[in-house]
Amino acid sequence: MPRAIVLNPADNVATLLDAGQAGEACALEGERQGRLVLLQDVPFGHKICIADTVEGETIVKYGQVIGRASCAVRAGEHMHVHNIESARARGDLQKG
Amino acid sequence: MTTTFLGYPRENGAVGVRNWVAVVSVMDNCNPVTRTIARTVGGCIPVTTLFVRGQFGADLDFAFESLAGLGRNPNIAAVLLVGLEESSTEEVARRIRSTGKPVERVHLQPDGTVACIAEGTRKATRLSLAASNARRVPCPVSSLVIGVECGGSDTTSGLSCNPVIGRMADMVVAGGGTVIISETSEFIGAEHLFAERAADGRVREAFVTAVRNMENLAISRGVDMREDQPSPDNKRGGLTTVEEKALGAMAKAGTSPLVGVLRYGEAPQKKGLHFMDAPAAAVENLTALAAGGCQLTFFGTGVGNPIGSMVAPTVKVCGNVNTLHTMADNIDFDVSGILQNGDKIADLGEQLFGYAMDVASGTRLTSEVLDIRETAVSRFALSL
């Protein structure tokens, strides 16, 4: 079973320590225990959502903000650049 | 735990972990001669550069000072400067002589390439023979200045190699040594946590200002920094945002208080953990750290970046089990047991500290043996 590590109790993402496939259950380790079914294939080292998230919600890893959800995401979905966006150093948002 | 290493004491009290003669280009047009001499004479390394010719004002001063910093590095027993003409060569020589080490010069003008190579080869030969008389003696950890850096990062970096480097860094500081973390753009999103560790308000303000200036640079250019930070290979390795990358990168600095903020290539004046304001790209950053006097650099990598510093040997530390298979030739220290077997960061940190003492005593690294080494002094203004 692929392992997914949760680094801080406040986190809403976990990092996969093994590649996982859609429909497969992964084992949550670290600061949260349990199982979660993957809704998509997820590569080694990529993140999954561990709590249903609404658009604009803060994404937390290490107990710290790493960005915000750019759309609604369900627990078990792959979380990466397609549904998390950085809030920092965004010169593109300054264009008039 | 060994807390001494075998190093080369220098005239100015600094200690080298290597004993090279550096053949240093004073400007870009000298690089072919520099490479030829360094290739011909045993015990030499080539320190090449780009530009300098045409740089002016503060930017030229910065270029001279950075090249001189590489020459002053305690790993360098003696320096042969390869210049185009005398005045610029003397400007760099003057800044290295303060160390008391031998500094020789050769010039391309007026006799041309072949004569310059011949004269340089003779001078480098004499310097190399003399340097070989140096002997390693036991030296304390407090004489080490260690650079910590990361590249080719992925999500394993923040969970394994960077925290292990941080643990080792804490042991270096506890032993009275100095650690420098840099890569300003890679603090964006984690600077609030690092700023809390500043020893006083002045250090805190200098650090926060450096990171804010970097973020404002990205904003003022109107670019979406997400295209480059995290880089495409970082993203392939699972890193999503600069904030996430920064939180993992910061782990390299361990837990010591931040006692000083340095300019690019500036040498620390006291012991303990420092931050150097310098670009994050590996070759530029390793060059800045070596110019600031780091004798050793520790480089955490996830998806793999093989490059090492020419002047400050670069220990490649990796915790990604896949990279350890595909890029085994480029990794010096394996910490994949953390994610594969539940090995403890503290245990591997102590092992890395022991390995650091070995490397400081002469154990060679992949990037040295394979000569995967490069130098790049940054340039911050347009040339004439």
Coordinates of C-alpha atoms in Angstrom, one line a residue:
Chain A
M1 CA 0.0 0.0 0.0
P2 CA 1.5 3.4 -0.9
R3 CA 2.4 5.5 2.1
A4 CA 1.4 9.2 2.4
I5 CA 3.1 11.3 5.1
V6 CA 1.3 14.1 7.0
L7 CA 3.9 16.4 8.5
N8 CA 1.8 18.6 10.8
P9 CA -1.7 18.1 12.4
A10 CA -2.8 21.4 10.7
D11 CA -1.9 20.1 7.2
N12 CA -4.6 19.5 4.5
V13 CA -2.1 17.7 2.2
A14 CA 0.0 14.6 2.5
T15 CA 3.1 13.7 0.5
L16 CA 3.2 10.2 -1.2
L17 CA 6.3 8.2 -0.3
D18 CA 5.4 5.7 -3.0
A19 CA 3.6 6.1 -6.3
G20 CA -0.1 5.4 -6.1
Q21 CA -2.8 4.5 -8.6
A22 CA -6.4 5.6 -8.9
G23 CA -8.7 3.4 -6.7
E24 CA -5.9 2.3 -4.5
A25 CA -6.0 2.9 -0.7
C26 CA -3.0 4.7 0.7
A27 CA -1.8 4.6 4.3
L28 CA -1.6 8.0 6.1
E29 CA 1.5 8.2 8.3
G30 CA 3.1 10.8 10.5
E31 CA 0.8 13.3 12.2
R32 CA -2.4 11.6 10.9
Q33 CA -3.2 7.9 10.8
G34 CA -5.7 6.0 8.6
R35 CA -6.4 5.2 5.0
L36 CA -7.5 7.3 2.1
V37 CA -8.6 6.1 -1.4
L38 CA -6.7 7.8 -4.2
L39 CA -9.0 9.3 -6.8
Q40 CA -6.2 9.6 -9.4
D41 CA -2.8 8.2 -10.2
V42 CA -0.3 10.2 -8.2
P43 CA 3.5 10.0 -8.8
F44 CA 6.2 9.4 -6.1
G45 CA 6.7 12.5 -3.9
H46 CA 3.6 14.4 -5.1
K47 CA 0.9 15.6 -2.8
I48 CA -2.7 14.5 -2.2
C49 CA -5.6 16.4 -0.7
I50 CA -6.6 14.8 2.7
A51 CA -9.6 17.0 3.5
D52 CA -12.2 18.4 1.0
T53 CA -11.1 21.9 0.1
V54 CA -13.0 24.8 -1.5
E55 CA -11.7 27.2 -4.0
G56 CA -9.5 29.9 -2.5
E57 CA -8.8 27.9 0.7
T58 CA -5.4 28.0 2.2
I59 CA -3.2 24.9 1.5
V60 CA -1.1 24.0 4.5
K61 CA 2.0 21.7 4.7
Y62 CA 4.6 21.7 7.5
G63 CA 1.9 23.5 9.4
Q64 CA 2.6 26.5 7.1
V65 CA 0.8 28.1 4.2
I66 CA 2.2 26.9 0.8
G67 CA -0.5 28.5 -1.4
R68 CA -4.2 28.5 -2.0
A69 CA -6.6 26.2 -3.8
S70 CA -7.4 27.4 -7.4
C71 CA -10.5 25.2 -7.5
A72 CA -12.5 22.9 -5.2
V73 CA -10.5 19.7 -4.5
R74 CA -11.8 16.4 -2.9
A75 CA -9.9 14.3 -0.4
G76 CA -7.9 11.7 -2.4
E77 CA -7.2 13.9 -5.4
H78 CA -3.7 14.8 -6.6
M79 CA -2.8 18.3 -5.5
H80 CA -0.2 20.2 -7.5
V81 CA 0.2 23.1 -9.9
H82 CA -3.2 22.4 -11.5
N83 CA -5.1 23.1 -8.3
I84 CA -2.7 25.0 -6.0
E85 CA -1.3 28.4 -6.7
S86 CA 1.4 30.4 -5.0
A87 CA 0.4 33.7 -3.4
R88 CA 3.9 35.2 -3.4
A89 CA 6.0 37.1 -5.9
R90 CA 3.2 37.2 -8.4
G91 CA 4.2 40.0 -10.8
D92 CA 1.6 38.7 -13.3
L93 CA -1.2 39.8 -10.9
Q94 CA 0.1 43.4 -11.0
K95 CA -0.5 43.9 -14.7
G96 CA -3.2 46.4 -15.3
Chain B
M1 CA 32.5 11.6 17.5
T2 CA 35.6 13.1 15.8
T3 CA 35.6 16.9 16.2
T4 CA 38.8 17.6 14.5
F5 CA 39.9 17.2 10.9
L6 CA 43.3 17.2 9.1
G7 CA 43.6 20.6 7.3
Y8 CA 46.2 22.9 5.8
P9 CA 47.0 25.9 8.1
R10 CA 47.5 29.1 6.1
E11 CA 49.6 32.2 6.7
N12 CA 46.6 34.2 7.9
G13 CA 45.3 31.6 10.4
A14 CA 42.6 30.2 8.1
V15 CA 42.6 26.4 7.3
G16 CA 42.3 24.8 3.9
V17 CA 40.6 21.4 3.3
R18 CA 42.4 21.2 -0.1
N19 CA 45.7 22.5 -1.2
W20 CA 45.3 23.7 -4.8
V21 CA 47.1 26.2 -6.9
A22 CA 44.3 28.3 -8.5
V23 CA 44.8 29.5 -12.0
V24 CA 42.4 32.4 -12.1
S25 CA 41.1 34.3 -15.2
V26 CA 40.9 38.1 -14.5
M27 CA 38.4 38.3 -17.4
D28 CA 36.6 36.2 -20.0
N29 CA 39.2 36.5 -22.8
C30 CA 41.8 34.8 -20.5
N31 CA 39.8 31.6 -20.0
P32 CA 41.5 29.5 -22.8
V33 CA 44.9 30.2 -21.3
T34 CA 43.7 29.5 -17.8
R35 CA 42.3 26.1 -18.8
T36 CA 45.4 25.1 -20.7
I37 CA 47.8 26.0 -17.8
A38 CA 45.6 24.2 -15.2
R39 CA 45.3 21.2 -17.4
T40 CA 49.1 21.0 -17.9
V41 CA 50.3 21.5 -14.3
G42 CA 49.3 19.0 -11.6
G43 CA 47.8 20.3 -8.5
C44 CA 46.1 23.2 -10.3
I45 CA 42.4 24.1 -10.7
P46 CA 41.1 26.5 -13.3
V47 CA 38.9 29.4 -12.0
T48 CA 37.3 30.9 -15.1
T49 CA 34.9 33.8 -15.3
L50 CA 32.7 35.6 -17.8
F51 CA 32.7 39.3 -18.6
V52 CA 34.8 41.7 -16.4
R53 CA 36.1 43.4 -19.6
G54 CA 33.5 46.2 -20.1
Q55 CA 32.1 46.1 -16.6
F56 CA 32.5 49.4 -14.8
G57 CA 31.9 51.2 -11.6
A58 CA 30.4 49.2 -8.7
D59 CA 29.8 46.2 -10.9
L60 CA 33.5 46.1 -11.9
D61 CA 34.5 46.4 -8.3
F62 CA 32.1 43.5 -7.4
A63 CA 33.7 41.4 -10.2
F64 CA 37.2 42.0 -9.0
E65 CA 36.2 41.4 -5.4
S66 CA 34.5 38.1 -6.2
L67 CA 37.5 36.8 -8.2
A68 CA 39.8 37.9 -5.4
G69 CA 37.5 36.1 -2.8
L70 CA 37.9 32.9 -4.7
G71 CA 41.7 33.4 -4.7
R72 CA 41.6 34.2 -0.9
N73 CA 39.7 31.0 -0.2
P74 CA 41.8 28.9 2.3
N75 CA 41.6 25.8 0.0
I76 CA 43.9 27.8 -2.3
A77 CA 47.7 27.5 -1.5
A78 CA 48.8 30.0 -4.2
V79 CA 47.3 31.9 -7.1
L80 CA 48.4 32.4 -10.7
L81 CA 46.4 35.2 -12.2
V82 CA 45.9 35.2 -16.0
G83 CA 45.1 38.7 -17.2
L84 CA 44.9 40.6 -20.5
E85 CA 46.9 43.6 -19.2
E86 CA 48.6 44.7 -16.0
S87 CA 46.3 47.1 -14.3
S88 CA 43.2 44.9 -14.0
T89 CA 45.4 41.9 -13.0
E90 CA 47.1 44.0 -10.3
E91 CA 43.7 45.1 -9.0
V92 CA 42.8 41.5 -8.3
A93 CA 46.3 40.5 -7.1
R94 CA 46.3 43.4 -4.6
R95 CA 43.1 42.0 -3.0
I96 CA 44.5 38.5 -2.6
R97 CA 48.0 39.4 -1.2
S98 CA 46.4 40.4 2.1
T99 CA 46.2 36.7 2.9
G100 CA 50.0 36.3 2.7
K101 CA 49.8 33.6 0.1
P102 CA 51.9 33.6 -3.1
V103 CA 50.3 35.5 -6.0
E104 CA 51.9 35.4 -9.5
R105 CA 50.7 37.1 -12.6
V106 CA 50.9 36.5 -16.4
H107 CA 49.5 38.6 -19.2
L108 CA 48.3 38.0 -22.8
Q109 CA 49.6 41.5 -23.9
P110 CA 52.0 42.1 -25.5
D111 CA 53.4 38.6 -26.4
G112 CA 50.3 36.6 -27.1
T113 CA 48.8 33.3 -26.2
V114 CA 51.7 30.9 -26.7
A115 CA 54.1 33.0 -24.7
C116 CA 51.6 33.5 -21.9
I117 CA 50.9 29.8 -21.7
A118 CA 54.6 29.1 -21.5
E119 CA 55.3 31.6 -18.8
G120 CA 52.2 30.7 -16.9
T121 CA 53.0 27.0 -17.0
R122 CA 56.5 27.6 -15.6
K123 CA 55.1 29.9 -12.8
A124 CA 52.3 27.4 -12.0
T125 CA 54.8 24.6 -11.9
R126 CA 56.9 26.4 -9.3
L127 CA 53.8 27.3 -7.2
S128 CA 52.5 23.7 -7.3
L129 CA 55.9 22.2 -6.3
A130 CA 56.1 24.7 -3.4
A131 CA 52.5 24.1 -2.4
S132 CA 53.1 20.3 -2.1
N133 CA 55.4 21.0 0.9
A134 CA 52.3 21.8 3.0
R135 CA 51.2 19.0 5.4
R136 CA 47.8 18.4 6.9
V137 CA 47.6 18.8 10.7
P138 CA 44.7 18.3 13.2
C139 CA 42.4 21.4 13.1
P140 CA 39.3 22.2 15.1
V141 CA 35.8 22.3 13.7
S142 CA 35.8 26.0 14.7
S143 CA 38.1 26.7 11.7
L144 CA 35.4 25.5 9.2
V145 CA 33.1 27.8 7.2
I146 CA 30.5 25.6 5.6
G147 CA 28.0 26.5 2.9
V148 CA 24.6 24.9 2.7
E149 CA 22.8 24.9 -0.6
C150 CA 20.2 22.8 -2.5
G151 CA 19.3 22.2 -6.2
G152 CA 17.3 19.9 -8.3
S153 CA 15.0 19.9 -5.2
D154 CA 11.8 17.8 -4.9
T155 CA 9.5 17.0 -2.0
T156 CA 12.1 14.5 -0.6
S157 CA 14.5 17.4 -0.1
G158 CA 12.5 19.1 2.6
L159 CA 11.9 15.7 4.3
S160 CA 15.3 14.1 4.2
C161 CA 18.5 15.6 2.7
N162 CA 17.9 19.2 3.8
P163 CA 17.0 18.4 7.5
V164 CA 20.0 16.0 7.6
I165 CA 22.3 18.9 6.3
G166 CA 20.6 21.1 9.0
R167 CA 21.5 18.7 11.7
M168 CA 25.1 18.6 10.5
A169 CA 25.1 22.4 10.3
D170 CA 23.9 22.6 14.0
M171 CA 26.9 20.4 15.0
V172 CA 29.3 22.6 13.1
V173 CA 27.9 25.7 14.9
A174 CA 28.0 23.9 18.2
G175 CA 31.6 23.2 17.6
G176 CA 32.4 26.9 17.2
G177 CA 32.3 26.8 13.3
T178 CA 30.4 28.9 10.8
V179 CA 27.6 28.0 8.4
I180 CA 26.3 30.1 5.5
I181 CA 22.9 29.6 3.9
S182 CA 22.0 31.6 0.9
E183 CA 19.6 31.5 -2.2
T184 CA 17.5 34.6 -1.4
S185 CA 14.6 33.8 -3.7
E186 CA 14.2 30.4 -2.0
F187 CA 13.2 32.1 1.2
I188 CA 10.0 33.6 -0.2
G189 CA 7.2 32.1 1.9
A190 CA 9.5 30.9 4.8
E191 CA 11.2 34.2 5.7
H192 CA 8.9 34.9 8.6
L193 CA 10.1 31.7 10.4
F194 CA 13.8 32.3 9.7
A195 CA 13.5 36.0 10.7
E196 CA 12.4 34.9 14.2
R197 CA 15.9 33.4 14.6
A198 CA 17.8 36.6 14.1
A199 CA 20.2 37.4 16.9
D200 CA 19.1 41.1 16.9
G201 CA 16.9 43.6 15.1
R202 CA 19.5 44.8 12.7
V203 CA 20.2 41.2 11.5
R204 CA 16.5 40.6 11.2
E205 CA 15.9 43.7 9.2
A206 CA 18.8 43.0 6.8
F207 CA 17.5 39.5 6.2
V208 CA 13.9 40.5 5.7
T209 CA 14.9 43.4 3.4
A210 CA 17.0 41.0 1.2
V211 CA 14.0 38.7 0.7
R212 CA 11.5 41.5 0.2
N213 CA 13.8 43.1 -2.4
M214 CA 14.0 39.8 -4.3
E215 CA 10.2 39.4 -4.2
N216 CA 9.7 43.0 -5.4
L217 CA 12.1 42.4 -8.3
A218 CA 9.9 39.6 -9.5
I219 CA 6.8 41.7 -9.0
S220 CA 8.3 44.8 -10.7
R221 CA 9.2 42.7 -13.8
G222 CA 5.5 41.8 -14.1
V223 CA 6.4 38.1 -14.4
D224 CA 4.7 35.0 -13.1
M225 CA 7.5 33.6 -11.0
R226 CA 5.8 30.3 -10.9
E227 CA 7.2 29.5 -14.3
D228 CA 10.7 29.4 -12.9
Q229 CA 10.4 29.0 -9.2
P230 CA 9.8 26.2 -8.5
S231 CA 11.7 25.1 -11.7
P232 CA 10.2 22.5 -14.1
D233 CA 12.3 19.7 -12.5
N234 CA 11.2 20.8 -9.0
K235 CA 7.6 20.5 -10.1
R236 CA 8.2 17.1 -11.7
G237 CA 9.4 16.1 -8.3
G238 CA 6.2 17.3 -6.6
L239 CA 7.1 20.8 -5.4
T240 CA 4.2 23.0 -6.2
T241 CA 4.9 26.6 -5.0
V242 CA 7.8 28.7 -4.0
E243 CA 6.5 28.8 -0.4
E244 CA 6.6 25.0 -0.2
K245 CA 10.1 24.9 -1.7
A246 CA 11.3 27.6 0.7
L247 CA 10.0 25.8 3.8
G248 CA 11.9 22.6 2.7
A249 CA 15.0 24.6 1.7
M250 CA 15.3 26.4 5.0
A251 CA 15.8 23.1 6.9
K252 CA 19.4 23.1 5.6
A253 CA 20.2 25.9 8.1
G254 CA 19.4 23.8 11.1
T255 CA 18.2 25.5 14.3
S256 CA 21.0 27.9 15.2
P257 CA 20.4 31.6 15.7
L258 CA 21.1 33.8 12.6
V259 CA 24.0 36.0 13.6
G260 CA 24.9 37.8 10.4
V261 CA 23.8 38.8 6.9
L262 CA 26.4 38.9 4.1
R263 CA 26.6 40.5 0.7
Y264 CA 27.4 38.3 -2.3
G265 CA 30.8 36.8 -1.7
E266 CA 31.4 38.6 1.6
A267 CA 33.4 36.7 4.2
P268 CA 31.8 36.3 7.7
Q269 CA 33.5 38.2 10.4
K270 CA 32.2 36.1 13.3
K271 CA 31.3 32.4 14.0
G272 CA 27.8 30.9 13.8
L273 CA 25.0 30.8 11.2
H274 CA 24.9 33.5 8.5
F275 CA 22.7 34.3 5.5
M276 CA 24.3 35.5 2.2
D277 CA 22.2 37.5 -0.2
A278 CA 22.9 35.8 -3.6
P279 CA 21.2 34.3 -6.6
A280 CA 19.9 30.7 -6.1
A281 CA 21.1 29.0 -9.2
A282 CA 23.6 26.3 -8.2
V283 CA 26.8 27.5 -10.0
E284 CA 26.3 31.1 -9.1
N285 CA 25.4 30.4 -5.5
L286 CA 28.3 27.9 -5.0
T287 CA 30.6 30.6 -6.5
A288 CA 29.3 33.2 -4.1
L289 CA 29.8 30.8 -1.1
A290 CA 33.3 29.9 -2.1
A291 CA 34.2 33.6 -2.6
G292 CA 33.0 34.2 0.9
G293 CA 35.5 31.7 2.2
C294 CA 33.5 28.5 2.5
Q295 CA 36.0 25.6 2.5
L296 CA 33.2 23.0 2.0
T297 CA 29.7 23.1 0.6
F298 CA 26.8 20.7 1.3
F299 CA 24.3 20.4 -1.5
G300 CA 20.9 18.7 -0.9
T301 CA 19.3 17.3 -4.0
G302 CA 16.1 15.5 -4.9
V303 CA 15.6 14.9 -8.6
G304 CA 19.4 15.5 -9.0
N305 CA 21.8 18.3 -9.9
P306 CA 25.4 17.1 -10.3
I307 CA 27.4 20.3 -10.4
G308 CA 30.0 21.1 -7.8
S309 CA 32.1 24.2 -6.8
M310 CA 35.6 24.4 -8.3
V311 CA 37.0 25.9 -5.1
A312 CA 34.8 24.6 -2.2
P313 CA 34.3 20.8 -2.6
T314 CA 30.6 20.1 -2.8
V315 CA 29.0 17.1 -0.9
K316 CA 25.9 15.9 -2.7
V317 CA 23.3 14.6 -0.3
C318 CA 20.2 12.9 -1.6
G319 CA 17.1 11.2 0.0
N320 CA 15.2 10.3 -3.2
V321 CA 15.6 6.5 -3.7
N322 CA 14.8 6.8 -7.4
T323 CA 17.6 9.4 -8.0
L324 CA 20.0 7.3 -6.0
H325 CA 19.5 4.6 -8.6
T326 CA 19.5 6.8 -11.7
M327 CA 22.2 9.3 -10.7
A328 CA 24.3 7.2 -8.4
D329 CA 27.5 8.5 -10.0
N330 CA 26.6 12.0 -8.8
I331 CA 25.7 11.4 -5.1
D332 CA 28.1 11.4 -2.2
F333 CA 25.8 10.7 0.8
D334 CA 22.7 8.6 0.8
V335 CA 19.9 9.5 3.2
S336 CA 17.1 7.6 1.4
G337 CA 16.7 5.4 4.5
I338 CA 14.7 8.2 6.1
L339 CA 11.7 7.8 3.7
Q340 CA 12.3 4.1 2.9
N341 CA 13.1 2.6 6.4
G342 CA 12.2 5.3 8.9
D343 CA 15.9 6.1 9.7
K344 CA 16.2 9.1 12.0
I345 CA 17.3 12.5 10.7
A346 CA 19.4 13.0 13.9
D347 CA 21.3 9.8 13.3
L348 CA 22.0 10.6 9.7
G349 CA 23.0 14.1 10.6
E350 CA 25.6 12.8 12.9
Q351 CA 26.9 10.5 10.2
L352 CA 27.0 13.4 7.8
F353 CA 29.0 15.4 10.3
G354 CA 31.5 12.5 10.5
Y355 CA 31.7 12.4 6.7
A356 CA 32.2 16.1 6.7
M357 CA 35.3 15.6 8.9
D358 CA 36.5 12.9 6.4
V359 CA 36.0 15.2 3.4
A360 CA 37.7 18.1 5.2
S361 CA 40.6 15.7 5.8
G362 CA 40.9 14.8 2.1
T363 CA 38.3 12.2 1.2
R364 CA 37.4 13.1 -2.3
L365 CA 33.9 13.7 -3.8
T366 CA 32.2 12.6 -7.0
S367 CA 32.3 16.1 -8.4
E368 CA 36.1 16.3 -7.8
V369 CA 36.9 12.9 -9.2
L370 CA 34.7 13.3 -12.2
D371 CA 35.6 17.1 -12.5
I372 CA 32.0 18.2 -12.6
R373 CA 32.9 21.6 -11.4
E374 CA 32.1 25.1 -12.6
T375 CA 32.5 28.8 -11.6
A376 CA 30.1 31.7 -12.4
V377 CA 30.5 35.1 -10.8
S378 CA 27.2 36.9 -11.1
R379 CA 26.8 40.2 -13.0
F380 CA 24.3 42.7 -11.8
A381 CA 24.6 45.6 -14.3
L382 CA 25.1 46.0 -18.0
S383 CA 28.6 46.3 -19.4
L384 CA 29.9 49.3 -21.4

